[in-house]
Coordinates of C-alpha atoms in Angstrom, one line a residue:
X1 CA 140.7 122.7 86.7
X2 CA 138.8 124.4 89.4
X3 CA 142.6 125.3 91.1
X4 CA 143.5 127.0 88.1
X5 CA 140.6 129.6 88.3
X6 CA 141.5 133.2 88.5
X7 CA 139.9 135.4 91.7
X8 CA 137.6 137.2 89.4
X9 CA 136.4 133.6 87.8
X10 CA 135.6 132.2 91.2
X11 CA 133.9 135.0 92.5
X12 CA 131.9 135.0 89.3
X13 CA 131.3 131.3 89.4
X14 CA 130.1 131.9 93.3
X15 CA 127.2 134.3 91.9
X16 CA 125.7 131.3 89.9
X17 CA 125.8 128.6 92.4
X18 CA 122.9 128.4 94.8
X19 CA 122.4 130.5 98.0
X20 CA 121.8 128.8 101.4
X21 CA 122.5 125.4 102.5
X22 CA 120.8 121.7 102.9
X23 CA 118.8 121.0 105.6
X24 CA 117.0 117.7 106.5
X25 CA 113.9 116.7 108.9
X26 CA 112.9 113.3 110.1
X27 CA 109.1 112.6 109.6
X28 CA 107.7 109.1 110.9
X29 CA 111.1 107.9 110.8
X30 CA 111.9 109.1 107.0
X31 CA 114.1 111.7 106.1
X32 CA 113.3 114.8 104.0
X33 CA 115.9 117.6 102.7
X34 CA 114.9 120.9 102.0
X35 CA 117.3 123.5 100.6
X36 CA 117.2 127.1 102.7
X37 CA 118.5 130.3 102.2
X38 CA 117.6 134.0 103.4
X39 CA 115.7 136.3 100.7
X40 CA 114.6 139.9 101.5
X41 CA 115.2 139.3 105.1
X42 CA 112.9 136.1 105.5
X43 CA 114.0 132.3 105.4
X44 CA 112.9 130.1 102.1
X45 CA 112.8 126.8 102.3
X46 CA 112.0 124.0 99.3
X47 CA 111.8 120.6 99.4
X48 CA 114.3 118.9 97.4
X49 CA 113.0 115.9 95.4
X50 CA 115.2 113.0 95.5
X51 CA 116.6 113.1 92.0
X52 CA 117.6 116.5 92.7
X53 CA 119.3 116.2 96.0
X54 CA 123.1 114.9 94.5
X55 CA 123.1 117.6 91.9
X56 CA 122.2 120.6 94.3
X57 CA 124.7 118.7 97.0
X58 CA 127.6 118.7 94.0
X59 CA 127.0 122.4 93.6
X60 CA 127.4 123.3 97.4
X61 CA 130.4 120.9 97.6
X62 CA 132.0 123.4 94.7
X63 CA 130.7 126.4 96.5
X64 CA 132.5 125.5 99.5
X65 CA 135.8 124.6 97.8
X66 CA 135.6 128.2 96.1
X67 CA 135.0 129.5 99.1
X68 CA 138.0 128.2 100.8
X69 CA 140.1 129.1 97.9
X70 CA 139.2 133.0 98.2
X71 CA 139.6 132.7 102.1
X72 CA 143.3 131.8 101.3
X73 CA 143.7 134.1 98.3
X74 CA 142.2 137.2 100.4
X75 CA 144.8 136.6 103.4
X76 CA 142.4 134.9 105.6
X77 CA 139.4 137.0 104.8
X78 CA 136.3 134.8 104.6
X79 CA 133.9 135.6 101.8
X80 CA 130.3 135.3 103.3
X81 CA 127.2 134.3 101.5
X82 CA 126.1 138.1 102.3
X83 CA 129.3 139.5 100.6
X84 CA 128.6 137.9 97.4
X85 CA 127.4 140.1 94.6
X86 CA 124.4 138.6 93.0
X87 CA 124.1 141.3 90.4
X88 CA 123.7 140.2 86.8
X89 CA 123.6 136.8 87.7
X90 CA 122.0 133.4 86.5
X91 CA 118.5 133.1 88.1
X92 CA 117.8 129.4 87.6
X93 CA 119.5 126.2 88.7
X94 CA 122.4 126.2 86.2
X95 CA 125.0 123.3 86.4
X96 CA 128.3 124.3 84.6
X97 CA 132.2 123.5 85.3
X98 CA 132.6 121.3 87.9
X99 CA 129.3 121.0 89.3
X100 CA 128.1 119.8 85.7
X101 CA 131.2 117.3 85.6
X102 CA 130.1 116.2 89.5
X103 CA 126.4 115.7 88.2
X104 CA 127.5 113.6 85.2
X105 CA 129.4 111.3 87.6
X106 CA 128.1 107.8 88.8
X107 CA 126.7 106.6 85.3
X108 CA 130.0 105.6 83.8
X109 CA 129.1 101.6 84.2
X110 CA 125.9 102.0 82.6
X111 CA 124.9 100.9 79.1
X112 CA 123.5 103.5 76.5
X113 CA 119.8 103.0 75.4
X114 CA 119.7 102.6 71.5
X115 CA 118.0 106.3 71.1
X116 CA 121.4 107.8 72.9
X117 CA 122.7 107.7 69.3
X118 CA 120.3 109.7 67.9
X119 CA 121.1 112.5 70.6
X120 CA 124.8 111.9 69.7
X121 CA 123.8 112.6 66.1
X122 CA 122.0 115.7 66.9
X123 CA 124.9 117.1 69.1
X124 CA 127.6 116.6 66.4
X125 CA 125.1 118.1 63.7
X126 CA 126.5 121.7 63.4
X127 CA 124.2 122.4 60.4
X128 CA 120.9 122.1 62.1
X129 CA 119.3 125.0 63.9
X130 CA 116.6 122.7 65.3
X131 CA 116.3 121.8 68.8
X132 CA 115.9 118.3 70.3
X133 CA 112.8 117.1 72.6
X134 CA 113.5 114.1 74.8
X135 CA 110.5 112.7 76.3
X136 CA 108.7 110.0 78.1
X137 CA 107.3 108.4 81.1
X138 CA 109.3 108.3 84.7
X139 CA 112.3 105.8 84.9
X140 CA 112.7 105.4 81.2
X141 CA 116.3 106.8 81.2
X142 CA 115.9 110.5 80.0
X143 CA 118.2 111.9 82.5
X144 CA 120.5 109.1 82.4
X145 CA 120.8 109.5 78.7
X146 CA 121.6 113.5 78.9
X147 CA 124.2 112.6 81.9
X148 CA 125.8 109.9 79.5
X149 CA 126.0 112.7 76.9
X150 CA 127.5 115.2 79.2
X151 CA 130.1 112.3 80.1
X152 CA 131.1 111.8 77.0
X153 CA 132.0 115.4 75.9
X154 CA 135.8 116.4 75.8
X155 CA 137.1 118.7 77.9
X156 CA 136.7 121.6 75.4
X157 CA 133.0 120.7 75.2
X158 CA 132.5 120.6 79.1
X159 CA 133.9 123.9 79.2
X160 CA 130.9 125.3 77.0
X161 CA 128.0 122.9 78.4
X162 CA 125.3 123.6 81.0
X163 CA 122.6 121.9 82.3
X164 CA 119.5 123.7 83.8
X165 CA 117.0 121.9 86.4
X166 CA 113.8 123.7 86.0
X167 CA 111.3 124.1 88.9
X168 CA 107.7 125.0 89.1
X169 CA 108.9 128.7 90.2
X170 CA 111.1 129.3 87.1
X171 CA 109.4 131.7 84.4
X172 CA 110.2 132.1 81.0
X173 CA 111.4 135.4 81.2
X174 CA 114.1 133.9 83.8
X175 CA 115.2 131.0 81.1
X176 CA 115.6 134.0 78.7
X177 CA 117.7 135.8 80.9
X178 CA 119.8 133.1 81.7
X179 CA 120.2 131.5 78.1
X180 CA 121.2 135.1 77.1
X181 CA 124.2 135.1 79.8
X182 CA 125.1 131.6 78.4
X183 CA 125.2 132.6 75.0
X184 CA 127.4 135.7 75.5
X185 CA 129.6 133.6 77.6
X186 CA 130.1 131.5 74.4
X187 CA 128.3 128.3 75.6
X188 CA 127.0 125.9 73.1
X189 CA 125.4 123.0 74.6
X190 CA 122.6 123.4 76.7
X191 CA 120.5 120.6 78.5
X192 CA 117.2 121.9 80.2
X193 CA 115.2 119.0 82.3
X194 CA 111.5 119.4 83.0
X195 CA 111.1 122.6 80.9
X196 CA 107.3 122.3 80.6
X197 CA 107.3 122.9 84.4
X198 CA 107.6 126.6 83.3
X199 CA 103.7 127.6 83.2
X200 CA 104.2 129.8 80.0
X201 CA 106.6 127.2 78.3
X202 CA 103.8 126.8 75.1
X203 CA 103.6 130.5 74.5
X204 CA 107.2 131.0 74.3
X205 CA 108.7 127.9 73.4
X206 CA 109.8 129.4 69.8
X207 CA 112.3 131.4 71.7
X208 CA 114.4 128.3 72.2
X209 CA 114.6 127.6 68.5
X210 CA 114.3 130.8 67.0
X211 CA 116.8 132.6 68.8
X212 CA 119.4 130.4 70.7
X213 CA 119.4 127.3 68.6
X214 CA 119.7 130.2 65.3
X215 CA 122.5 131.5 67.1
X216 CA 124.4 128.4 67.3
X217 CA 123.3 127.0 70.4
X218 CA 122.4 122.9 70.8
X219 CA 119.4 123.0 73.1
X220 CA 118.0 119.6 74.7
X221 CA 114.7 119.7 76.2
X222 CA 113.5 117.0 78.4
X223 CA 110.5 116.1 80.4
X224 CA 107.7 114.0 80.9
X225 CA 104.6 116.0 79.8
X226 CA 104.1 114.7 76.3
X227 CA 101.1 116.9 75.7
X228 CA 103.2 120.0 76.5
X229 CA 105.8 119.1 74.1
X230 CA 103.1 118.3 71.4
X231 CA 101.2 121.3 72.1
X232 CA 104.3 123.3 71.6
X233 CA 105.3 122.0 68.1
X234 CA 101.6 122.6 67.0
X235 CA 101.8 126.1 68.5
X236 CA 105.3 127.3 68.3
X237 CA 108.3 124.9 66.8
X238 CA 106.6 123.2 64.1
X239 CA 109.4 121.7 62.2
X240 CA 112.1 123.2 64.3
X241 CA 112.1 120.6 66.3
X242 CA 113.3 116.6 66.5
X243 CA 111.7 114.1 69.1
X244 CA 113.4 111.4 70.6
X245 CA 110.5 109.1 72.9
X246 CA 111.9 107.0 75.6
X247 CA 108.9 105.5 77.1
X248 CA 108.6 102.1 74.7
X249 CA 111.7 99.7 75.6
X250 CA 111.6 96.6 73.4
X251 CA 113.2 93.4 74.7
X252 CA 116.6 93.5 73.3
X253 CA 117.2 96.9 75.1
X254 CA 115.9 94.8 78.3
X255 CA 118.3 92.4 77.9
X256 CA 121.3 94.6 76.1
X257 CA 121.1 97.5 78.3
X258 CA 120.0 96.2 81.7
X259 CA 121.5 92.9 81.3
X260 CA 118.1 91.0 82.2
X261 CA 117.4 88.0 79.9
X262 CA 114.2 86.0 79.6
X263 CA 110.7 86.7 78.3
X264 CA 109.1 85.8 81.5
X265 CA 111.3 88.3 83.1
X266 CA 110.4 91.3 80.7
X267 CA 106.7 90.3 81.2
X268 CA 107.0 90.7 85.1
X269 CA 109.2 93.6 85.0
X270 CA 109.7 95.5 81.5
X271 CA 108.8 98.6 81.0
X272 CA 111.2 100.8 82.6
X273 CA 115.0 101.1 83.3
X274 CA 114.8 100.8 87.1
X275 CA 114.9 96.9 87.2
X276 CA 118.1 95.8 88.9
X277 CA 120.5 93.6 86.9
X278 CA 124.0 93.0 85.5
X279 CA 124.0 96.7 84.4
X280 CA 121.8 98.7 86.3
X281 CA 121.2 98.5 90.4
X282 CA 118.1 100.5 91.3
X283 CA 114.7 99.3 92.5
X284 CA 112.4 97.3 90.4
X285 CA 109.5 99.6 89.5
X286 CA 106.9 97.0 89.3
X287 CA 108.1 94.3 92.0
X288 CA 104.5 95.1 94.2
X289 CA 101.3 96.4 93.9
X290 CA 102.3 99.7 96.1
X291 CA 105.0 100.7 93.5
X292 CA 102.9 99.9 90.6
X293 CA 100.2 102.2 91.8
X294 CA 102.6 104.9 92.9
X295 CA 104.2 104.7 89.1
X296 CA 100.9 104.8 87.6
X297 CA 99.7 107.7 89.9
X298 CA 103.3 109.9 89.3
X299 CA 104.0 109.0 85.9
X300 CA 100.4 108.9 84.4
X301 CA 97.7 110.4 86.3
X302 CA 100.1 113.2 87.7
X303 CA 101.0 113.8 84.1
X304 CA 97.7 113.9 82.9
X305 CA 96.8 116.4 85.8
X306 CA 99.7 118.6 85.2
X307 CA 98.6 118.9 81.4
X308 CA 95.0 119.8 82.7
X309 CA 96.2 122.4 84.8
X310 CA 98.5 124.4 82.4
X311 CA 97.0 123.4 78.8
X312 CA 93.6 123.9 78.3
X313 CA 93.8 124.2 74.2
X314 CA 90.7 123.4 72.9
X315 CA 89.2 121.4 75.8
X316 CA 92.2 118.9 75.7
X317 CA 91.5 115.9 78.1
X318 CA 89.2 118.3 80.4
X319 CA 86.8 115.4 81.4
X320 CA 89.4 113.5 83.1
X321 CA 89.9 116.6 85.6
X322 CA 87.1 115.8 87.7
X323 CA 88.5 112.1 87.9
X324 CA 91.5 113.3 89.3
X325 CA 90.1 115.7 92.0
X326 CA 87.7 112.7 93.0
X327 CA 90.7 110.4 93.3
X328 CA 89.2 108.0 90.6
X329 CA 91.9 108.7 87.9
X330 CA 94.4 106.0 89.2
X331 CA 91.5 103.6 89.4
X332 CA 90.1 104.0 86.0
X333 CA 93.7 103.8 84.4
X334 CA 93.9 100.4 86.5
X335 CA 90.8 99.3 84.9
X336 CA 91.8 100.2 81.2
X337 CA 95.4 98.1 82.1
X338 CA 93.3 95.3 83.5
X339 CA 90.8 94.5 80.7
X340 CA 93.7 92.9 78.4
X341 CA 91.1 92.1 76.0
X342 CA 91.6 95.8 74.8
X343 CA 88.0 96.9 74.8
X344 CA 88.4 100.6 75.3
X345 CA 84.8 101.6 75.7
X346 CA 82.7 103.1 78.4
X347 CA 81.5 99.5 79.3
X348 CA 85.4 98.7 80.4
X349 CA 85.3 101.6 82.8
X350 CA 81.6 101.5 84.1
X351 CA 80.7 97.8 84.3
X352 CA 80.9 96.3 87.8
X353 CA 84.4 94.9 87.8
X354 CA 85.1 91.3 86.5
X355 CA 88.6 89.7 86.4
X356 CA 89.3 88.9 82.6
X357 CA 92.2 86.7 83.7
X358 CA 89.8 84.8 86.0
X359 CA 87.2 84.0 83.8
X360 CA 89.3 82.8 81.0
X361 CA 91.5 80.9 83.2
X362 CA 88.4 78.9 84.6
X363 CA 87.4 78.2 81.0
X364 CA 91.0 76.9 80.2
X365 CA 90.8 74.8 83.3
X366 CA 87.8 73.0 82.1
X367 CA 89.1 72.4 78.7
X368 CA 92.6 71.2 79.6
X369 CA 93.6 68.1 77.9
X370 CA 95.4 66.4 80.9
X371 CA 93.9 67.3 83.8
X372 CA 90.7 69.2 83.3
X373 CA 89.0 70.8 86.4
X374 CA 86.0 73.1 87.4
X375 CA 87.7 74.2 90.5
X376 CA 87.6 77.9 89.4
X377 CA 83.9 77.4 88.8
X378 CA 83.2 76.1 92.3
X379 CA 85.1 78.8 94.4
X380 CA 83.3 82.1 95.5
X381 CA 84.0 84.1 92.2
X382 CA 82.0 87.0 93.9
X383 CA 84.1 87.1 96.8
X384 CA 87.4 86.6 94.9
X385 CA 86.5 89.5 92.7
X386 CA 85.6 91.6 95.5
X387 CA 89.0 91.2 97.2
X388 CA 90.5 91.7 93.3
X389 CA 88.5 95.1 93.3
X390 CA 90.0 95.9 96.9
X391 CA 93.4 95.1 96.0
X392 CA 93.2 96.7 93.0
X393 CA 91.8 99.8 94.5
X394 CA 89.1 100.1 91.9
X395 CA 85.5 101.2 92.7
X396 CA 82.5 99.8 91.4
X397 CA 80.0 102.1 89.4
X398 CA 77.8 102.4 92.2
X399 CA 80.9 103.3 94.4
X400 CA 82.0 106.2 91.6
X401 CA 81.4 110.0 92.4
X402 CA 81.9 111.0 88.8
X403 CA 79.6 109.7 86.1
X404 CA 81.9 107.9 83.5
X405 CA 81.1 109.0 80.0
X406 CA 82.3 107.7 76.6
X407 CA 84.6 111.1 76.7
X408 CA 86.8 109.6 79.9
X409 CA 87.2 106.5 78.1
X410 CA 88.5 108.2 75.1
X411 CA 90.7 110.7 76.6
X412 CA 92.3 108.1 78.7
X413 CA 93.3 106.1 75.4
X414 CA 94.4 109.3 73.4
X415 CA 96.4 110.3 76.6
X416 CA 97.9 106.9 76.8
X417 CA 98.8 106.8 73.1
X418 CA 100.3 110.1 73.3
X419 CA 102.8 108.7 76.1
X420 CA 103.5 105.6 74.0
X421 CA 102.0 103.2 76.8
X422 CA 99.4 102.0 74.1
X423 CA 99.5 100.8 71.0
X424 CA 96.8 99.8 68.5
X425 CA 97.2 96.3 66.6
X426 CA 95.3 95.2 63.7
X427 CA 92.8 92.1 63.9
X428 CA 91.4 90.9 60.3
X429 CA 89.0 88.2 59.7
X430 CA 88.8 86.3 56.6
X431 CA 85.5 87.9 55.6
X432 CA 87.1 91.3 55.3
X433 CA 86.4 92.5 58.8
X434 CA 88.7 94.8 60.6
X435 CA 89.0 95.9 64.4
X436 CA 91.7 96.9 66.8
X437 CA 93.3 95.8 69.9
X438 CA 95.0 97.6 72.5
X439 CA 98.7 96.4 73.6
X440 CA 100.3 97.8 76.6
X441 CA 103.9 98.7 75.8
X442 CA 105.0 98.4 79.8
X443 CA 104.1 94.6 80.4
X444 CA 105.2 95.0 84.0
X445 CA 102.4 97.6 84.4
X446 CA 99.9 94.7 83.2
X447 CA 101.3 91.8 85.2
X448 CA 101.7 93.3 88.7
X449 CA 97.8 93.1 88.4
X450 CA 98.0 89.3 87.9
X451 CA 99.9 88.9 91.3
X452 CA 97.0 90.7 93.1
X453 CA 94.6 88.3 91.3
X454 CA 96.6 85.1 93.1
X455 CA 96.8 86.6 96.1
X456 CA 93.0 87.3 96.0
X457 CA 92.3 83.7 94.8
X458 CA 94.9 82.4 97.8
X459 CA 92.3 84.0 100.5
X460 CA 89.1 82.1 99.1
X461 CA 88.5 79.3 101.6
X462 CA 87.4 76.5 98.6
X463 CA 90.8 77.1 97.0
X464 CA 92.9 77.1 100.3
X465 CA 91.3 73.7 101.1
X466 CA 93.0 72.1 98.1
X467 CA 96.2 70.3 97.9
X468 CA 99.5 71.9 97.4
X469 CA 100.0 70.0 94.3
X470 CA 96.3 71.3 92.8
X471 CA 96.9 75.0 94.1
X472 CA 100.3 75.1 92.4
X473 CA 99.1 73.6 89.2
X474 CA 95.8 76.0 89.0
X475 CA 97.9 79.2 90.1
X476 CA 100.9 78.4 87.5
X477 CA 98.5 77.8 84.9
X478 CA 96.6 81.1 85.4
X479 CA 100.2 82.6 85.1
X480 CA 101.1 80.9 81.9
X481 CA 97.5 81.9 80.4
X482 CA 98.4 85.4 81.2
X483 CA 101.7 85.4 80.0
X484 CA 101.0 83.9 76.8
X485 CA 98.4 86.5 76.0
X486 CA 100.8 89.0 77.1
X487 CA 103.9 87.3 74.9
X488 CA 101.5 87.7 71.7
X489 CA 101.0 91.3 71.9
X490 CA 104.7 92.0 72.8
X491 CA 105.7 89.9 69.9
X492 CA 102.9 91.5 67.7
X493 CA 103.8 95.0 68.9
X494 CA 107.6 94.9 68.3
X495 CA 107.1 93.3 65.1
X496 CA 104.7 96.2 63.7
X497 CA 107.2 98.6 65.1
X498 CA 110.2 97.3 63.3
X499 CA 108.3 96.8 59.9
X500 CA 106.2 100.0 59.4
X501 CA 106.1 99.4 55.8
X502 CA 104.5 96.2 55.9
X503 CA 101.0 95.0 57.6
X504 CA 101.5 93.2 60.8
X505 CA 98.0 91.7 62.2
X506 CA 96.2 88.7 63.6
X507 CA 94.2 86.9 61.1
X508 CA 91.0 85.4 62.3
X509 CA 89.1 82.3 60.6
X510 CA 85.4 81.2 61.2
X511 CA 87.3 78.4 63.1
X512 CA 90.9 79.0 64.4
X513 CA 93.5 81.8 63.9
X514 CA 97.1 82.8 63.1
X515 CA 98.6 84.9 65.5
X516 CA 100.3 86.9 63.6
X517 CA 100.5 87.6 59.8
X518 CA 103.2 89.8 57.8
X519 CA 101.9 91.4 54.8
X520 CA 104.2 92.7 52.0
X521 CA 102.1 94.6 49.6
X522 CA 105.3 95.0 47.4
X523 CA 106.1 91.3 46.9
X524 CA 102.5 90.4 47.2
X525 CA 103.7 87.7 49.9
X526 CA 103.1 87.1 53.6
X527 CA 104.3 85.3 56.5
X528 CA 102.4 83.2 59.0
X529 CA 102.9 82.8 62.6
X530 CA 101.6 81.1 65.6
X531 CA 103.0 82.4 69.1
X532 CA 102.7 80.1 72.3
X533 CA 104.1 80.4 75.6
X534 CA 105.5 77.1 75.5
X535 CA 109.0 75.3 75.4
X536 CA 107.9 72.1 73.9
X537 CA 106.9 71.4 70.1
X538 CA 104.1 69.2 69.0
X539 CA 101.5 69.2 66.2
X540 CA 98.8 70.5 67.6
X541 CA 100.5 73.9 67.9
X542 CA 101.0 74.2 64.5
X543 CA 97.9 72.8 63.1
X544 CA 96.8 75.8 61.5
X545 CA 100.0 76.5 59.7
X546 CA 99.8 73.4 58.0
X547 CA 96.0 73.4 57.1
X548 CA 96.1 73.4 53.4
X549 CA 92.6 75.3 53.5
X550 CA 93.7 77.7 55.8
X551 CA 96.8 78.3 53.8
X552 CA 95.1 78.6 50.5
X553 CA 92.4 81.0 51.7
X554 CA 95.5 83.4 53.1
X555 CA 97.6 83.0 49.9
X556 CA 94.1 84.1 47.9
X557 CA 94.4 87.6 50.1
X558 CA 97.7 88.3 50.9
X559 CA 99.9 86.1 48.3
X560 CA 102.3 83.5 48.4
X561 CA 103.1 82.3 52.1
X562 CA 107.1 82.9 52.1
X563 CA 107.5 81.0 55.4
X564 CA 105.6 79.4 58.5
X565 CA 106.9 79.7 61.9
X566 CA 106.0 79.1 65.5
X567 CA 107.4 81.2 68.0
X568 CA 108.0 79.9 71.6
X569 CA 110.5 79.5 74.5
X570 CA 112.3 76.5 73.2
X571 CA 115.1 75.9 70.6
X572 CA 115.6 77.1 67.4
X573 CA 115.0 74.3 64.5
X574 CA 112.4 73.1 61.9
X575 CA 109.8 70.3 61.9
X576 CA 106.6 69.6 59.6
X577 CA 107.8 72.2 57.3
X578 CA 107.6 74.9 60.0
X579 CA 110.1 77.0 61.6
X580 CA 110.5 77.1 65.2
X581 CA 111.9 80.2 66.6
X582 CA 112.8 81.1 70.1
X583 CA 111.0 84.0 71.1
X584 CA 114.1 85.7 72.8
X585 CA 116.1 85.2 69.6
X586 CA 113.1 86.4 67.4
X587 CA 112.6 89.9 69.5
X588 CA 116.7 90.4 69.6
X589 CA 116.7 90.3 65.8
X590 CA 114.1 92.8 65.3
X591 CA 115.5 96.5 64.7

């Protein structure tokens, strides 16, 4: 308890807390907070990011209480800022004791992500001398997981725990200095956030494992710079580190942790832990084009740019630097995300932008069995497409300042793979051919662009002249088509991740296809699936699953068919020798 501290302890703790005060400015109606202090006779002022404001406030609240205690203990002699001796003190933003407990507050009601168990196991394992690296895109729960770990500590564990918030001005020498002091004071658990902001982190990463973890410290490093951590493992850490990835959030966690259910909700908003729900109450990341663009820019484009600036090893990702400097990196990433057919080639990035959603929906509306219409062929597609380009802030080839080459496409794909934002899915054909298609692990990122397509359609004159019933039907059909394609990718991706020992793929025939096949090479058997974004059951949906010729061809190549399934949005049942499985139940059953 802070009230039980001795005077010498209070004075020592004061040297560890930040100098100065918090100020604020109002610019264009918005409030910005700054950390201000005096150093060598000069006033220093530093902007405080939103995520750092509350921890810093907690530190100053603790400081005020300690100063008040010294005021009473020293017969009304107030301890001023300049009277505090900052001798061999900590140099970084270090939270311990009361400030650490204040930092961990506010998350008591939040449920834990599944990867929390891996972090907890690491903290309990006294035998390992490895460090743990917790990384992923913004808003995927890294900071919350750390705060939950701190909150779960016993009082004795809390006394020997510290959280360090790294800033770009910090150096590895400062980090070594503070860790040495913490080690000498008996601290055992140290959490270091955004450690890759340290410019020489790569060159000195072995410091954490070889000195401090080897001395008994449990060190957790966290941050968004995936490339920086991967370079650190290759250059310095080798097998002395463990990794926990947070970017991929499967449907079951979306429902179990956020308390939001339904595949369509997951398609619309899935991908981050910032969706308001029963258990979390935050801003929805993919609620608008603006917030989605901000996320792409801050979480992906800025992430790449940081890597380019600090880690020039073997020319990794250097071709993307000029895209970023010419304000075209976000547009290039948007093109990759929008092209859900997964053609990660230079053609995707350089062709004059045409909406794959629009052309696919036009074809399907022409072929609709109940209400066929050529309305999407009659609208001014050139104007609609141009509006879509404007909405997505994507430049046509002739507007691009930088000539996009195959290396740009390759580097975007490589980096998105490193971020766990994209995953390759296998597509096989009955003749033995094999290709790849890429799934986006954050469906809300993709679906937000469909909303932009809808907005573009609504501005078309011919479309606006249609009856409200026809407009509603066409827009619903467009959304359903996109959701169906996305649902198929979600099922394939989550199944593949859940069965790494088996082969999961789409199987195409000369006519028709199985949306998913799970092949077990050990038992020489397989399971075949159709995936439909529908609540109804009919034999047309399962015609390939029950086609004897297709089944025989499949069993010849992949062994006995153990089960035939239709994954859809309806109830669980069996008909026509086929299992009908609700998609939410299927995804929640995966592990």
